[in-house]
Short mmCIF file of C-alpha atoms in Angstrom, two decimals:
data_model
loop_
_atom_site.label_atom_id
_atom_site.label_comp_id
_atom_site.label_asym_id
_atom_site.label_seq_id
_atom_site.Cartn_x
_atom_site.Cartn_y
_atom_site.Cartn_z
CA UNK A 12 -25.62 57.04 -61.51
CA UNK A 13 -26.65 53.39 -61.60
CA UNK A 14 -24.46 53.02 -64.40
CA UNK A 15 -21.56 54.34 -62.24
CA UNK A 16 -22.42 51.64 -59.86
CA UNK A 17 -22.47 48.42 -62.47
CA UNK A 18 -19.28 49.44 -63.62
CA UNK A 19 -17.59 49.65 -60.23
CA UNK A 20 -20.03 46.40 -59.37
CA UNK A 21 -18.74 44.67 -62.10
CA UNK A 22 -14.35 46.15 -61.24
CA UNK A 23 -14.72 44.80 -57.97
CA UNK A 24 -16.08 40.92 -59.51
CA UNK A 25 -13.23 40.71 -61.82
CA UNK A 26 -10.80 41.72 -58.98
CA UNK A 27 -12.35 38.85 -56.57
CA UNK A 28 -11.92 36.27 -59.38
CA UNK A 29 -9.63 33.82 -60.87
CA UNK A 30 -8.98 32.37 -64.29
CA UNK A 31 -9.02 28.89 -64.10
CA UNK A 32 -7.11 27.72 -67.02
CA UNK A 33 -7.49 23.92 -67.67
CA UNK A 34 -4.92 23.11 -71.20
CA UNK A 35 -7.29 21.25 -74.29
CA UNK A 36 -10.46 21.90 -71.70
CA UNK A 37 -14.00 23.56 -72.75
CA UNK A 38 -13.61 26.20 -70.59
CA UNK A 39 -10.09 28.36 -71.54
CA UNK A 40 -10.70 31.02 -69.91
CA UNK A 41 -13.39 31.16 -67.85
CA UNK A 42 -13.85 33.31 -64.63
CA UNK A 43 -14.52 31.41 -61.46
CA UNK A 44 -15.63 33.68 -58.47
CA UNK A 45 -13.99 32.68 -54.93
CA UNK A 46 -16.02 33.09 -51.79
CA UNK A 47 -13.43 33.16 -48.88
CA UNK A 48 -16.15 32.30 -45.93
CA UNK A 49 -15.32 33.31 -42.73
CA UNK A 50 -16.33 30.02 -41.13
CA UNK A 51 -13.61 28.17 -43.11
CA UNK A 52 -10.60 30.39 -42.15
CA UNK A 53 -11.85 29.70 -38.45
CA UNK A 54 -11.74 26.05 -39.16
CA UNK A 55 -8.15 25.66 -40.73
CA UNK A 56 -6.76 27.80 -37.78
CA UNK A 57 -7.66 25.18 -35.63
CA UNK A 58 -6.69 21.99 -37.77
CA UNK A 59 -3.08 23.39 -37.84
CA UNK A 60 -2.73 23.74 -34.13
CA UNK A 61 -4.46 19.81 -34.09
CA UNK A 62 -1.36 18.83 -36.17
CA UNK A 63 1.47 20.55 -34.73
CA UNK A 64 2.02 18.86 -31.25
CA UNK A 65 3.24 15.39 -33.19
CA UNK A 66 6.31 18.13 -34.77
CA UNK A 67 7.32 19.47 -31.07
CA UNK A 68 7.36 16.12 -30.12
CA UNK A 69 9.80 14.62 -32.55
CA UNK A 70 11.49 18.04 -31.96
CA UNK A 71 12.04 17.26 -28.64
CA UNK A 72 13.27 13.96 -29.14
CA UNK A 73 16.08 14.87 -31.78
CA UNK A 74 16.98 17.82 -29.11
CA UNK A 75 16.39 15.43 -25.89
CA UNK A 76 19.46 13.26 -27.62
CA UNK A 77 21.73 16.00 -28.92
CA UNK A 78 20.99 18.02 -25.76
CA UNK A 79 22.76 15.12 -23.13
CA UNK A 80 25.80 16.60 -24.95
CA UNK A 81 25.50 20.29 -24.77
CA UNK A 82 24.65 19.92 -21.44
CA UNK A 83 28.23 18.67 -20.64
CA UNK A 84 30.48 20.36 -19.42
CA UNK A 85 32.30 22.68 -22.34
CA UNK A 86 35.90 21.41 -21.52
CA UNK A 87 34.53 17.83 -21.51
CA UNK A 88 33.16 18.31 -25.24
CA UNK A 89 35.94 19.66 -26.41
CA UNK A 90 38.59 17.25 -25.23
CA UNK A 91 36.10 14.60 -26.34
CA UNK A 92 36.53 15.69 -29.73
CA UNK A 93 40.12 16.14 -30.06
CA UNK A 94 40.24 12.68 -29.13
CA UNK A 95 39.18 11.40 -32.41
CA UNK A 96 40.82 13.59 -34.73
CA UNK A 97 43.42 16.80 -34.78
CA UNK A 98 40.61 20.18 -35.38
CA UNK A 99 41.64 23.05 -36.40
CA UNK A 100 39.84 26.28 -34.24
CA UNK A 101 37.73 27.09 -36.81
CA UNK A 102 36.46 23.01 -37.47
CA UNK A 103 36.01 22.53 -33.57
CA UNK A 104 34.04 25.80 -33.49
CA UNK A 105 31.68 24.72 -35.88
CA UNK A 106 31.34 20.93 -34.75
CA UNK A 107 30.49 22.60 -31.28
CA UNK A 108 28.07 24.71 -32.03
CA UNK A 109 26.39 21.78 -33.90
CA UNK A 110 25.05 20.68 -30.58
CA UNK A 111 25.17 24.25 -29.47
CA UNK A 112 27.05 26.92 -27.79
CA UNK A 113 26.78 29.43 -25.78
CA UNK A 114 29.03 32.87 -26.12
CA UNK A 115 30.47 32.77 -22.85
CA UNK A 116 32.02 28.89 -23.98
CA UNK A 117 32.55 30.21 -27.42
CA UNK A 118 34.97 33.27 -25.64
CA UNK A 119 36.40 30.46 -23.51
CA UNK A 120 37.42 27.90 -26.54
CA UNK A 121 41.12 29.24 -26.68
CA UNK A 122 41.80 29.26 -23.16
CA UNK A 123 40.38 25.46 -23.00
CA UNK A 124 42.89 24.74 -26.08
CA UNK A 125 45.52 25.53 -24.13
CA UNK A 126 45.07 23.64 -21.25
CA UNK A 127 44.16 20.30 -23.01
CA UNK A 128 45.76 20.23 -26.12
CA UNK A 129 49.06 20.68 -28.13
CA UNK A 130 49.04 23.15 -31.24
CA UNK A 131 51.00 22.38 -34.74
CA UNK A 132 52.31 24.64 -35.73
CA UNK A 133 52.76 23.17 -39.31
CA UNK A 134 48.96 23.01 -40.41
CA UNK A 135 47.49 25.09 -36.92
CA UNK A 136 45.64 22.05 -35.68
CA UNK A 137 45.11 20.87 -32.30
CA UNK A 138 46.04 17.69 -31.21
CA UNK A 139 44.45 15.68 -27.46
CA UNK A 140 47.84 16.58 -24.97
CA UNK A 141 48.82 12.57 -23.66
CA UNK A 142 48.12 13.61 -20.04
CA UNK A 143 43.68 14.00 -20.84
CA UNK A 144 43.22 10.71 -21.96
CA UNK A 145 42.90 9.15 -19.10
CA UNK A 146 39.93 11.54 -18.58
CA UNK A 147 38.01 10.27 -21.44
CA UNK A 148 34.63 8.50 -20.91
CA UNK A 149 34.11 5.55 -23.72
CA UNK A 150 30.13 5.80 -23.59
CA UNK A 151 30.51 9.66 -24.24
CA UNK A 152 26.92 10.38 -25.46
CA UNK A 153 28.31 12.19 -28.91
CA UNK A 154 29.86 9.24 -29.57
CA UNK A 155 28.43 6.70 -32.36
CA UNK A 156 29.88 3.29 -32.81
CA UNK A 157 32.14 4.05 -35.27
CA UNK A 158 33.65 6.56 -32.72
CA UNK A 159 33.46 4.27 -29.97
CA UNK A 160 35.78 1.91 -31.80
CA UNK A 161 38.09 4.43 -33.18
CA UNK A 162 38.41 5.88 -29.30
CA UNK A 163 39.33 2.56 -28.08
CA UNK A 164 42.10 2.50 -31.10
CA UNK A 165 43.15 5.72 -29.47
CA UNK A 166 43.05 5.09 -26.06
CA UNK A 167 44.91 1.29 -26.10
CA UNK A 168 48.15 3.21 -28.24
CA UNK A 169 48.01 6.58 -25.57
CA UNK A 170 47.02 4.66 -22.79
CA UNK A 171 49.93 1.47 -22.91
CA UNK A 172 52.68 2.84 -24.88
CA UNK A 173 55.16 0.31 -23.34
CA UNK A 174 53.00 -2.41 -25.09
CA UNK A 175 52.84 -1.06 -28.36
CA UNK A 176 56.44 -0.12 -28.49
CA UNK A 177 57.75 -3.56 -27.90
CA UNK A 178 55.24 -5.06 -30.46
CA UNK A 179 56.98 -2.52 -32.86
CA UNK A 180 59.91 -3.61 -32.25
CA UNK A 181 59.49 -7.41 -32.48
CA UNK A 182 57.31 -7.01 -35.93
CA UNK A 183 60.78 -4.63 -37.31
#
């Protein structure tokens, strides 16, 4: 009987431990026992929730700046993207749910396209109609420099076509 309980002793070590095996080392091979303490899994519980509140916090920061724009008004995002560039459905589907979407605004996407913007038919994209410009806001917070400038390229041809035309026609 006390045999019985060596052996099962002895099962229940070798399931508990762990080769360690170091490569050219003295010790290939050898068993090391790990004690899991219940003190130490008490302690690293608490060091994580000591380190998270810095990861919410830059969290909230990237949201806080993305989140000016999703609070906007859906119509107002989405004619501030066709602004820039024609989008295809599917493109200005996914760019809006970059800075996130609900499913009633998602239903309401096509209805939107209709109202503010012109469809080709050629390649199915949708292009700004001429009459929304002038509803456009410059410091648009989705906007990065690079957008800023290509929106005032946009708005000075849409928004004084008499101008440009006549400098067309003197450079011809």
């Amino acid at each position: 009987m006390t045999r019985e309980r060596m052996t099962q002793a002895e099962e229940e070590s070798r399931n508990r431990s762990t080769k360690v095996i170091k490569p050219g080392g003295p010790y290939v091979g050898k068993r090391v026992q790990i004690r899991k303490a219940p003190q130490a899994i008490s302690d690293t519980v608490p060091e994580r929730k000591r380190s998270t509140p810095m990861n919410p916090a830059n969290t909230i920061r990237k949201m806080h700046s993305g989140n000016s724009v999703s609070q906007r008004p859906y119509r107002d995002r989405v004619i501030h993207l066709l602004a820039l560039k024609a989008y295809k459905k599917p493109e200005l589907l996914a760019r809006l749910q970059k800075d996130g979407v609900n499913q009633k605004d998602k239903n309401s996407l096509g209805a939107i396209l209709q109202q503010v913007a012109n469809l080709n038919p050629k390649d199915l994209s949708y292009t700004l109609k001429d009459y929304v410009f002038k509803e456009l806001q410059r410091d648009w917070p989705g906007y990065s420099e690079t957008d800023r400038q290509t929106l005032d390229l946009v708005l000075s041809r849409k928004l004084n076509p008499s101008q440009n035309a006549s400098t067309s026609r003197s450079e011809s």
